[in-house]
Coordinates of N, CA and C in Angstrom, one line a residue:
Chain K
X17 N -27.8 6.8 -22.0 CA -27.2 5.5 -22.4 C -26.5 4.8 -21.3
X18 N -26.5 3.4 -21.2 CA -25.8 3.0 -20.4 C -24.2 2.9 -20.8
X19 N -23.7 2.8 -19.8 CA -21.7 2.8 -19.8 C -21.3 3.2 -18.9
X20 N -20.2 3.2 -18.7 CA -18.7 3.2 -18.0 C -18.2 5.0 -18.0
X21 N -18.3 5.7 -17.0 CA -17.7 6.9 -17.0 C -16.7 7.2 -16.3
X22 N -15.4 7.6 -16.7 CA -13.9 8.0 -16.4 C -14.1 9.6 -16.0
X23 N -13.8 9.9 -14.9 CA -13.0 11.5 -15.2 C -12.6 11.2 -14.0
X24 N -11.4 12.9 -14.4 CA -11.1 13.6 -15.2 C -10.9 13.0 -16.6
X25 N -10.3 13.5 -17.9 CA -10.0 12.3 -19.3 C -8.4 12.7 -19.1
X26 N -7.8 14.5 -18.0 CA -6.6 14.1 -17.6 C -6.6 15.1 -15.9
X27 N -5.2 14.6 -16.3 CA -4.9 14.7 -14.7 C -4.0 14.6 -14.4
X28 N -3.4 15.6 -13.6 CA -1.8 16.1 -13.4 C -1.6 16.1 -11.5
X29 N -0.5 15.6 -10.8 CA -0.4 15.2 -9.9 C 0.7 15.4 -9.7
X30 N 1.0 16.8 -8.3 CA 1.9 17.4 -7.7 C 2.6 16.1 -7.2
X31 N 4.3 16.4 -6.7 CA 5.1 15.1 -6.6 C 4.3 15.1 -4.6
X32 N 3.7 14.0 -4.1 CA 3.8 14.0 -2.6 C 2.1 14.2 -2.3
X33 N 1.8 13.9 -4.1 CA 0.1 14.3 -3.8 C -1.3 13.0 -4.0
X34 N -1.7 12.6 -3.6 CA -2.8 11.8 -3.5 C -3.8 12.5 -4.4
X35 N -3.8 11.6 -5.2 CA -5.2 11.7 -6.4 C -5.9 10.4 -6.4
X36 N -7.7 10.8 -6.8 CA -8.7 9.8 -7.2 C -9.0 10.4 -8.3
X37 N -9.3 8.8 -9.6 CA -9.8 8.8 -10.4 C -11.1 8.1 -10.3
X38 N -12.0 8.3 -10.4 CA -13.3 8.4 -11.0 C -13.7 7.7 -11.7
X39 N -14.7 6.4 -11.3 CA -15.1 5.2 -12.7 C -16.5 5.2 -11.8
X40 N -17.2 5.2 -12.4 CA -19.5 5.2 -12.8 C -19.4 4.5 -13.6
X41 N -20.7 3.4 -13.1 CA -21.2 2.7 -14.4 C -22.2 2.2 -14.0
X42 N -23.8 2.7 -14.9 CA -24.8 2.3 -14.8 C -25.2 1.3 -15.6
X43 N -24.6 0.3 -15.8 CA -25.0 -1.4 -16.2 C -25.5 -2.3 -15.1
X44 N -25.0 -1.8 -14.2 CA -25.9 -3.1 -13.0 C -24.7 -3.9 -13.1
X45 N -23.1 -3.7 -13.1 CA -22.5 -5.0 -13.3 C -21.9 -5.0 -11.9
X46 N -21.7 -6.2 -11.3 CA -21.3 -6.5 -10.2 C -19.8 -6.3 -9.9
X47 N -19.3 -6.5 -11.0 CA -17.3 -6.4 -11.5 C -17.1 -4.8 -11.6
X48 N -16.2 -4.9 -10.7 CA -15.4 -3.8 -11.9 C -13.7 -3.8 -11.6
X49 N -13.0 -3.4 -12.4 CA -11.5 -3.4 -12.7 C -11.0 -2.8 -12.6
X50 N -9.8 -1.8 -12.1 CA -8.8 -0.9 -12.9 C -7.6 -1.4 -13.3
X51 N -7.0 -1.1 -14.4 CA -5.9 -1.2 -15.2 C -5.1 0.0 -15.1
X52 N -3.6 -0.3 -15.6 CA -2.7 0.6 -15.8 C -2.1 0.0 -17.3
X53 N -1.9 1.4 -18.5 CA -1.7 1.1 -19.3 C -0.1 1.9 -19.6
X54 N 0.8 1.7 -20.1 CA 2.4 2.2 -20.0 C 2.1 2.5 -21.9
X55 N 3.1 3.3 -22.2 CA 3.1 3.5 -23.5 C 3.4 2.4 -24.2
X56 N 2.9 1.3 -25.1 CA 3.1 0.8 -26.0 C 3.6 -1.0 -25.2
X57 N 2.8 -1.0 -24.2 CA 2.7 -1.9 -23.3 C 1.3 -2.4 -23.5
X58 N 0.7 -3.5 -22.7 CA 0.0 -3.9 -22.3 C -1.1 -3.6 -21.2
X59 N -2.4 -4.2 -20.9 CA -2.8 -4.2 -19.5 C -2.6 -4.6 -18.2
X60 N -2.2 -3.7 -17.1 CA -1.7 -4.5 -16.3 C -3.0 -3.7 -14.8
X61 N -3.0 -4.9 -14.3 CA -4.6 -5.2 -13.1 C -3.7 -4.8 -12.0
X62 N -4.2 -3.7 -11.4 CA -4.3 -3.3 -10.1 C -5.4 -3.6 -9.2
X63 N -6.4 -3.3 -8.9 CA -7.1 -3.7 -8.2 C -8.7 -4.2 -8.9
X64 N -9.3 -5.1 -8.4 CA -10.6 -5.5 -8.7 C -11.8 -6.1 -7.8
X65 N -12.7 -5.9 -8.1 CA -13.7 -5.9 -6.8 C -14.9 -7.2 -7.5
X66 N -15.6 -7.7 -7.2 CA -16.5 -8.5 -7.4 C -17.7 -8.1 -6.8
X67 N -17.9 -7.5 -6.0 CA -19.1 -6.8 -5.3 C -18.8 -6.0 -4.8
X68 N -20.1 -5.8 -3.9 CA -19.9 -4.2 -3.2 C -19.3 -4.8 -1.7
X69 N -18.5 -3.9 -1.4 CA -17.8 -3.5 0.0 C -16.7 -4.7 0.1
X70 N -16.1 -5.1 -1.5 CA -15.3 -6.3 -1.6 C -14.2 -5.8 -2.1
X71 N -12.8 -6.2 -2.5 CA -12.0 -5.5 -3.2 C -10.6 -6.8 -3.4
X72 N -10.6 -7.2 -4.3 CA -8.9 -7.4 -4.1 C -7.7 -6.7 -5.0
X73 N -6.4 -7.2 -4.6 CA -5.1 -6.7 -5.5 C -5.0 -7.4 -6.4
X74 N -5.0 -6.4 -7.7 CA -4.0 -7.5 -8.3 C -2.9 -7.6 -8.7
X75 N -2.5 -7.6 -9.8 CA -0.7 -7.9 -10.2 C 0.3 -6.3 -9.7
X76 N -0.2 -5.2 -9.7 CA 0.5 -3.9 -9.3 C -0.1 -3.0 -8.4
X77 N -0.7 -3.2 -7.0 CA -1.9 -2.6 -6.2 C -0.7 -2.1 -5.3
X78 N 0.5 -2.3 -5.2 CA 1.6 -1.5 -4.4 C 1.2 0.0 -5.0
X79 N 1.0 1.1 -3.8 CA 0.7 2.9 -4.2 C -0.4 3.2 -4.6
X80 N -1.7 2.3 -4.4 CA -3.0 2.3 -5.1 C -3.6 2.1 -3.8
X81 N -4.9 2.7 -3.7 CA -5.9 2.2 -3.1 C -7.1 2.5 -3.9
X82 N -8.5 1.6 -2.9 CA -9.3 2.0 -3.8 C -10.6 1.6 -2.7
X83 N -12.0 1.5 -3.2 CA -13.0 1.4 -2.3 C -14.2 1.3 -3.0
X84 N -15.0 0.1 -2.7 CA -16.4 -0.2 -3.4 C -17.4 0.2 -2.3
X85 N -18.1 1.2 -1.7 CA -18.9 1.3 -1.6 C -20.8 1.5 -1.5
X86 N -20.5 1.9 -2.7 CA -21.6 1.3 -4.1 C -21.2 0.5 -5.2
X87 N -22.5 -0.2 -6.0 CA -22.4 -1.0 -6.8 C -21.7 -0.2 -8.0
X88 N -22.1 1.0 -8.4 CA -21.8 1.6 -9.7 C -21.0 2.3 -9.5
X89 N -20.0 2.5 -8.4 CA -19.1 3.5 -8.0 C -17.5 2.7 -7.8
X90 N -16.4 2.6 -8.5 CA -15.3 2.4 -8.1 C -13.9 3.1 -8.0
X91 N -13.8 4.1 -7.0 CA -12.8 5.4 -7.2 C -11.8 4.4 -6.6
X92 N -10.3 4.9 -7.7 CA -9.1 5.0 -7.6 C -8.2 5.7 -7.1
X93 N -7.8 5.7 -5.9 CA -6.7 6.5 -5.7 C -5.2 6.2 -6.1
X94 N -4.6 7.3 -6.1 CA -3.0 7.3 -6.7 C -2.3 8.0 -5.3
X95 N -1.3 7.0 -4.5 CA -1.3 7.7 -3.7 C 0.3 8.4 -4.0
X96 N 0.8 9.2 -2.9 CA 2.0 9.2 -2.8 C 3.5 8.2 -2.9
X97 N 2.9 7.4 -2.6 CA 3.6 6.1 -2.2 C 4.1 5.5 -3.9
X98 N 3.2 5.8 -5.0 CA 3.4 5.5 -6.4 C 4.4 6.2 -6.7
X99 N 5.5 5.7 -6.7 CA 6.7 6.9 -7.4 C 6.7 6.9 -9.0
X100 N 5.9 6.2 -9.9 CA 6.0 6.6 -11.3 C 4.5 6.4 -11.8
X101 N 3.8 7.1 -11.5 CA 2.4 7.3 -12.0 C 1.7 7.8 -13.2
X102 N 2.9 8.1 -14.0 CA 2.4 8.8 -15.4 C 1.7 7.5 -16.2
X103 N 0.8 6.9 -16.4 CA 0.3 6.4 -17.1 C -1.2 6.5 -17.8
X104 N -1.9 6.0 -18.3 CA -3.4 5.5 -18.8 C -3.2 4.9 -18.1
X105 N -4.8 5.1 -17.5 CA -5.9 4.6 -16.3 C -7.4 4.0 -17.2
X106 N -7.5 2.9 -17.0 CA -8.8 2.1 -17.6 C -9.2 1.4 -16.5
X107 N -11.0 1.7 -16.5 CA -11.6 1.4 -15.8 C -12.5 0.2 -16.4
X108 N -13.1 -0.8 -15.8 CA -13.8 -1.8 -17.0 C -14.9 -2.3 -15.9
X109 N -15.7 -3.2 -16.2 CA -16.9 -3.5 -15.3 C -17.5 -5.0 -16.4
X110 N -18.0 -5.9 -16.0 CA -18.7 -6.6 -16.2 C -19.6 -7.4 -15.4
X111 N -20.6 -8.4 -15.7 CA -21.7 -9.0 -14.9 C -21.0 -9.3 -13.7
X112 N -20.4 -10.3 -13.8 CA -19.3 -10.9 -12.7 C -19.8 -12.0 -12.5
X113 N -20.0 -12.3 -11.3 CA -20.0 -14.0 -11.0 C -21.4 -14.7 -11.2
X114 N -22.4 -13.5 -11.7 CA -23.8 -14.5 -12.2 C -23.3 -14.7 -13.8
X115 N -22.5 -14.6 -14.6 CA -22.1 -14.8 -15.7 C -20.7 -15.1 -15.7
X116 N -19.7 -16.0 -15.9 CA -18.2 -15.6 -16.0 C -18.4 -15.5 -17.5
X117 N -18.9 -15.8 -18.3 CA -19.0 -15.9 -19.6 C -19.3 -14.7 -20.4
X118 N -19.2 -13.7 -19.8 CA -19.3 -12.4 -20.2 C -18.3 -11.3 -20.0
X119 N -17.8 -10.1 -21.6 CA -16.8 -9.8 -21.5 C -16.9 -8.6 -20.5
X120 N -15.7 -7.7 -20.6 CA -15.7 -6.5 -20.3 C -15.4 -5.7 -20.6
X121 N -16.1 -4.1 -20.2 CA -16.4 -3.4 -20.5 C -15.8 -1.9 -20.4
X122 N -15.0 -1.3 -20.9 CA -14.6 -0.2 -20.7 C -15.0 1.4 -20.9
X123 N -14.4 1.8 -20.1 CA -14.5 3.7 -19.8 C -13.7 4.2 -20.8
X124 N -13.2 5.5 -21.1 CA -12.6 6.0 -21.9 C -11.4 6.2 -21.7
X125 N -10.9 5.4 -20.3 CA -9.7 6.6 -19.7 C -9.5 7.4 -19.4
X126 N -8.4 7.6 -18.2 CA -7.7 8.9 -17.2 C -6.4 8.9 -17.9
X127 N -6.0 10.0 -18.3 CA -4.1 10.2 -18.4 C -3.5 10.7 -17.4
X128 N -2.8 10.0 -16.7 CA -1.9 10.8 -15.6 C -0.9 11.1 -15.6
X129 N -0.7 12.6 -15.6 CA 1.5 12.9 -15.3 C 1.5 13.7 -14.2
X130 N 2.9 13.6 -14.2 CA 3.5 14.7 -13.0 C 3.4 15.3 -13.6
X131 N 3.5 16.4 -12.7 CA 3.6 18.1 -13.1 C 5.4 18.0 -12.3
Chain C
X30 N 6.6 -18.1 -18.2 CA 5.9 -17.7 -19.0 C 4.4 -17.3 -19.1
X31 N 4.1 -16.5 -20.1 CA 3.1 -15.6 -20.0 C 1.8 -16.3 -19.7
X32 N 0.8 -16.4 -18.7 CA -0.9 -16.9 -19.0 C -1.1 -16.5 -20.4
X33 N -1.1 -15.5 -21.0 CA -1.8 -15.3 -22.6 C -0.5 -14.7 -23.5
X34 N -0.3 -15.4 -24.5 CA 1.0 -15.3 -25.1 C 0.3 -14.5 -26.8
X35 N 1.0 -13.6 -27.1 CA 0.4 -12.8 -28.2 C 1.7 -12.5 -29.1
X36 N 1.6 -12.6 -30.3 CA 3.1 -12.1 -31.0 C 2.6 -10.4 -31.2
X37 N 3.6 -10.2 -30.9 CA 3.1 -8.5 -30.7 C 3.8 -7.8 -32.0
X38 N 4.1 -8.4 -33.2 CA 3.8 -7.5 -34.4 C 5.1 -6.9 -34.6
X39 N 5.0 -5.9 -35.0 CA 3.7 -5.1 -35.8 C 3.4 -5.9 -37.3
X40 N 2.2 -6.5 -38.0 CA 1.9 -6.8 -38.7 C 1.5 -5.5 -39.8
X41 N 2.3 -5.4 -41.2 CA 2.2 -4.5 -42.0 C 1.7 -5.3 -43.1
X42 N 0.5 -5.1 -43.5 CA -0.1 -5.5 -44.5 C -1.0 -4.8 -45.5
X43 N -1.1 -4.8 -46.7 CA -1.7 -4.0 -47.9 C -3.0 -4.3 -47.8
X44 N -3.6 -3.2 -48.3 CA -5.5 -3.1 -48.5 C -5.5 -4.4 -49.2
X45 N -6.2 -5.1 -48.7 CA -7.3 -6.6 -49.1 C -6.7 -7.8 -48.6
X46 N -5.6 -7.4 -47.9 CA -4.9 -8.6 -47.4 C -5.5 -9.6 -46.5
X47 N -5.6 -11.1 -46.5 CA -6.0 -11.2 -45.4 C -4.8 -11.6 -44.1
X48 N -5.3 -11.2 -42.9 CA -4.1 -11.7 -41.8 C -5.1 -12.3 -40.9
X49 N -3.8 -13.2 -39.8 CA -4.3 -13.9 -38.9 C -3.4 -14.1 -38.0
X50 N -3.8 -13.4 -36.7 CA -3.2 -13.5 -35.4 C -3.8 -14.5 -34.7
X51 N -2.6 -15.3 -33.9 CA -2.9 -16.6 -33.1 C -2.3 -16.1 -31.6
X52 N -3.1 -16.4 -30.0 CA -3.4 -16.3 -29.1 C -3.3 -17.0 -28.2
X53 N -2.3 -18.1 -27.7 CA -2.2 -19.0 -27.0 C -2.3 -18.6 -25.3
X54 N -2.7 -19.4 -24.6 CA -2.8 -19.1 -23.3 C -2.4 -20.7 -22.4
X55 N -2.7 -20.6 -21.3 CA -1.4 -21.6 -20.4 C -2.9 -22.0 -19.7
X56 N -3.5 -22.1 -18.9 CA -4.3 -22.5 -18.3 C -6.0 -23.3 -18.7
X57 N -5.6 -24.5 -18.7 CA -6.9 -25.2 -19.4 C -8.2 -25.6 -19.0
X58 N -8.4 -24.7 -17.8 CA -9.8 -24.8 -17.4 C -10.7 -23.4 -17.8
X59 N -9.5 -22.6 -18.3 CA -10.3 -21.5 -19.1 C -11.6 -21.5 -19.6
X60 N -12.6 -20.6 -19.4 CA -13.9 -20.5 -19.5 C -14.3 -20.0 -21.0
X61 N -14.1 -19.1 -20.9 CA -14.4 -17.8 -22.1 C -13.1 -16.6 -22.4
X62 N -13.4 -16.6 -23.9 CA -12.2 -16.2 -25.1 C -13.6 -14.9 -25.7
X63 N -12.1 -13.7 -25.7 CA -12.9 -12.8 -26.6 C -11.7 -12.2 -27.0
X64 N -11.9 -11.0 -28.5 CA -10.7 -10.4 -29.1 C -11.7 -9.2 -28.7
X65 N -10.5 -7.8 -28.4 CA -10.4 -6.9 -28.6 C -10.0 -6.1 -29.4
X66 N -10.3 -4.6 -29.9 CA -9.7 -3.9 -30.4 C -9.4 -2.5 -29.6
X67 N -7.8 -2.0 -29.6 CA -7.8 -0.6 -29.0 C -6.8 0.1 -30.2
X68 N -7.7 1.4 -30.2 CA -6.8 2.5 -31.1 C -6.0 2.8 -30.2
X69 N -5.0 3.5 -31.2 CA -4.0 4.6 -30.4 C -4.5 5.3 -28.9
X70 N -4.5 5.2 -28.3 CA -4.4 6.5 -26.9 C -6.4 6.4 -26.8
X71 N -6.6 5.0 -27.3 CA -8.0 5.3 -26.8 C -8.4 3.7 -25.9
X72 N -9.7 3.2 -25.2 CA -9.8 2.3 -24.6 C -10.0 1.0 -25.3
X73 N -10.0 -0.1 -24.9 CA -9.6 -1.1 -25.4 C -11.4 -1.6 -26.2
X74 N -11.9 -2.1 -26.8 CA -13.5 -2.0 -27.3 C -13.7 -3.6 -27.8
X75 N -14.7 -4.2 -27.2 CA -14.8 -5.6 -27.7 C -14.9 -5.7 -29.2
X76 N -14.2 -6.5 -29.5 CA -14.4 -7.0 -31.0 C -15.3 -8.5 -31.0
X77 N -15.3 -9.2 -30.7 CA -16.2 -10.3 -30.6 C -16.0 -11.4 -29.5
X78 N -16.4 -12.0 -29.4 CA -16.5 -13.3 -28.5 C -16.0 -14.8 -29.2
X79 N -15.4 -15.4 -28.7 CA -14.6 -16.6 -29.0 C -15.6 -17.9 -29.1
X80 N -16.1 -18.7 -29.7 CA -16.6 -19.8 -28.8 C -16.3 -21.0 -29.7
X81 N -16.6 -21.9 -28.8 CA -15.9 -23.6 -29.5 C -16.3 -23.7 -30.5
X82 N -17.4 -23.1 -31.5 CA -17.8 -24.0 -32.5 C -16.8 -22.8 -33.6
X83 N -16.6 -21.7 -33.7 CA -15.9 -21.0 -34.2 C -17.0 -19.8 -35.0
X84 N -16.5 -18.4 -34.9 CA -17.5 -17.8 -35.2 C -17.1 -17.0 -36.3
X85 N -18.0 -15.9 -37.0 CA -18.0 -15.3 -37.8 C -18.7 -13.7 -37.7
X86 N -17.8 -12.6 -38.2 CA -18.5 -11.4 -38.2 C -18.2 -10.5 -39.4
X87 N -19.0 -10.7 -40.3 CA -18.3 -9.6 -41.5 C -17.2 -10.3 -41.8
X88 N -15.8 -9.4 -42.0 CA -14.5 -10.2 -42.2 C -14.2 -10.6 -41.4
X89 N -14.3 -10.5 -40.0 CA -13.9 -11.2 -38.9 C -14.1 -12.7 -38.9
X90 N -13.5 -13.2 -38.1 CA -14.0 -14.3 -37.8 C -12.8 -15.1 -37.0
X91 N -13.6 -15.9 -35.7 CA -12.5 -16.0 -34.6 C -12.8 -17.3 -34.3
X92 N -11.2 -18.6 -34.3 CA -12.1 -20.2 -34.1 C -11.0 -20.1 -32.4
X93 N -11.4 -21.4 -31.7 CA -10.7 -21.8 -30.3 C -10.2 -23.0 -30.7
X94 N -9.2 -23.4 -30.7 CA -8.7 -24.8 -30.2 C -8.5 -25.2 -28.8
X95 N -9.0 -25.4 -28.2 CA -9.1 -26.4 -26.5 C -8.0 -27.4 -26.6
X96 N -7.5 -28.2 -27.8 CA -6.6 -29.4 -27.5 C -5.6 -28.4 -27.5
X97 N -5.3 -27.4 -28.2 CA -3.7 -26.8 -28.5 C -4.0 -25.9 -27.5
X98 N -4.8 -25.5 -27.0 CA -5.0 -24.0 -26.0 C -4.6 -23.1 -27.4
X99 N -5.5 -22.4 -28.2 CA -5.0 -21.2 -28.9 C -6.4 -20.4 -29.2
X100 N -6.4 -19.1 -29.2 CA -7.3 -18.9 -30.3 C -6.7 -18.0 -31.4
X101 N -7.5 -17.7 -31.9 CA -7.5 -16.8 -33.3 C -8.4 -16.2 -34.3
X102 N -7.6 -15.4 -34.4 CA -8.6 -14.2 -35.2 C -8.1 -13.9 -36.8
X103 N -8.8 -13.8 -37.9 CA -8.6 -13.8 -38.9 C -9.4 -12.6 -39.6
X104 N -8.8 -11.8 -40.2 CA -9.5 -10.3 -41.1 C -9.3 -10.8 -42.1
X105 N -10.1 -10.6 -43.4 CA -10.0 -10.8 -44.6 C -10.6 -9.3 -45.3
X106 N -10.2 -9.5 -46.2 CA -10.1 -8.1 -47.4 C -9.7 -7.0 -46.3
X107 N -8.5 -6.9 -45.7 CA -8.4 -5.8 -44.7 C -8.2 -4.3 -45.0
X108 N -8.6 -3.3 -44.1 CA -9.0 -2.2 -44.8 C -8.2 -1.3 -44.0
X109 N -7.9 0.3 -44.3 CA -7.2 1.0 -43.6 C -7.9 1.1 -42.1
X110 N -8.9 1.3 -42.0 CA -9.6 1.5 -40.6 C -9.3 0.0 -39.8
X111 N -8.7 -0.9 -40.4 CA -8.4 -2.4 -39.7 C -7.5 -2.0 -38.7
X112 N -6.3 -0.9 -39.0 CA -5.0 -0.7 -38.0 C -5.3 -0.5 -36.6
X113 N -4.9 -1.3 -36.1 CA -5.4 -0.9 -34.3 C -4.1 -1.9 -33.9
X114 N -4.2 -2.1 -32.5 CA -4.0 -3.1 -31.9 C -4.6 -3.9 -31.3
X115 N -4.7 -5.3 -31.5 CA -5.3 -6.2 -30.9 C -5.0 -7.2 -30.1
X116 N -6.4 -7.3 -29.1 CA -5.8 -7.8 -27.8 C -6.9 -9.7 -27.5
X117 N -6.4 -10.5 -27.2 CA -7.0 -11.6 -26.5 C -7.1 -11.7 -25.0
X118 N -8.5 -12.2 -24.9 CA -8.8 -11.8 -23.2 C -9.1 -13.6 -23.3
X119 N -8.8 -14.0 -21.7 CA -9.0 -15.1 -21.5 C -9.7 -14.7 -20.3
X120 N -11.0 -15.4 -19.6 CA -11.6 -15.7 -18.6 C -11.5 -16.9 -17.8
X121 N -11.1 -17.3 -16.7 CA -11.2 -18.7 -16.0 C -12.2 -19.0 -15.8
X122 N -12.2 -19.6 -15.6 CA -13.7 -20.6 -14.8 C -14.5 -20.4 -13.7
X123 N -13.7 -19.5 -13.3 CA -14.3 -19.1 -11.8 C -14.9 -18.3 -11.3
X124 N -14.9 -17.2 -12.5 CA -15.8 -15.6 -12.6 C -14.7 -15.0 -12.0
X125 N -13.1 -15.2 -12.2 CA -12.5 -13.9 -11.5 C -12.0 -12.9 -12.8
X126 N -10.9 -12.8 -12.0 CA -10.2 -11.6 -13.0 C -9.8 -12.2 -14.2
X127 N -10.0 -11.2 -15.6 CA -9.4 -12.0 -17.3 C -8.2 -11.3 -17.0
X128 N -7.6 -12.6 -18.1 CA -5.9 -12.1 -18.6 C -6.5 -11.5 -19.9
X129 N -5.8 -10.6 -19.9 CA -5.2 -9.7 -21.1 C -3.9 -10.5 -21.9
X130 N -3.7 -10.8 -23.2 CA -2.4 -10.4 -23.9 C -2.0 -9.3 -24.1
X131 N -0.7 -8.9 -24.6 CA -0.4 -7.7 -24.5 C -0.8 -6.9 -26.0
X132 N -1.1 -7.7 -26.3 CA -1.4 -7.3 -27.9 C -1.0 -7.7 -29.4
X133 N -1.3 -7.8 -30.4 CA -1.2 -7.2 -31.8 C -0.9 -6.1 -32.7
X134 N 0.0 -5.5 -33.2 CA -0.1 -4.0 -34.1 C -0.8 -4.8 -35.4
X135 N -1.6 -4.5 -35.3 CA -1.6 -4.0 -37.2 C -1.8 -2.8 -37.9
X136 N -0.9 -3.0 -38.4 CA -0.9 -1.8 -39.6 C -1.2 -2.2 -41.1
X137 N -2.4 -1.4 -41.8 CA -2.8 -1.9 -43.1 C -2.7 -0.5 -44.0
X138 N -1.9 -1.2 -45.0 CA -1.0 0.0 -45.7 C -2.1 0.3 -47.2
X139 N -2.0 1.8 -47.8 CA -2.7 1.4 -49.0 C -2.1 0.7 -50.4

């Protein structure tokens, strides 16, 4: 079936430690997004890519990196530098710029805490 | 103030009620409107697509005003499985990044 694959679904991160999360998606969509979700908050856009080997910031990319090197591949890193990382991680993907008129699409989510 | 403005609830309403959440957003060259649904502790899942002539799904059904900038979404005969939270996505014009609202609670009581 086609979709959006997250892993780990969790994931615990020593204080001083650099983690990637994990987003696949065999739709062929040119977009893809990550979010950060806070408890009983909103979505908020860290980074987003429009194609391959493209990437920008968005509203929270301070402690984040990340890297499009394939179409269907967009890994998240959490680096050290993020001093409060416990949150939901959503990954999303859509057509992108041969359609803006099309929605997007989400993974299942990463949960992340300190240990 | 916010790009996409959402009254965030919590809306408590009894089996068959109908409700209607309104979605305003600040930017008028906006492209494309869609509503979301996310459960508790799970990912956010399209609920339908917005479009100018105003649409319909089941009890759903979602219209756009372009002169007021709003949309909205309306459940009728609402059912216990209706409880989620709901979210409005705006798209610009330009194929970049959508705004998210921060959401809707509904809660539908028996």
């Amino acid at each position: 079936d086609g979709g959006i694959t997250q892993s780990p679904k969790y994931l615990f991160r020593k204080e001083g430690q650099n983690v990637t999360l994990s987003c696949e998606q065999n739709l062929n969509h040119d977009a893809m997004y990550w979010y950060r979700q806070d408890p009983g908050q909103g979505l908020r856009l860290i980074y987003y890519s429009q194609i391959v080997n493209d990437f920008q910031k968005g509203d929270i990319a301070e402690g984040y990196s990340v890297s499009r090197e394939k179409k269907e591949s967009f890994p998240l890193t959490v680096t050290s530098a993020q001093k409060n990382p416990t949150a939901f991680y959503l990954c999303a993907s859509s057509i992108g710029r041969r359609n803006s008129n099309q929605p997007q699409h989400f993974g299942d989510g990463t949960r992340l805490s300190i240990l | 103030r916010k790009e996409v403005e959402q009254d965030p609830g919590p809306f408590n309403v009894p089996e068959g009620a109908t409700v209607a959440f309104n979605c305003t957003y600040s930017n008028s060259a906006s492209q494309s409107f869609f509503w979301y649904r996310q459960d508790c502790r799970k990912e956010p899942k399209l609920l339908m697509s917005v479009y100018s002539s105003g649409n319909e799904d089941g009890r759903f059904t979602a219209q756009l005003n372009r002169a007021s900038q709003y949309i909205s979404l309306l459940i009728r005969d609402s059912k216990l499985s209706d409880s989620a939270t709901y979210l409005c996505v705006v798209n610009p014009s330009n194929a970049g990044k959508s705004t998210f609202g921060d959401g809707t609670t509904l809660t539908v009581k028996p």
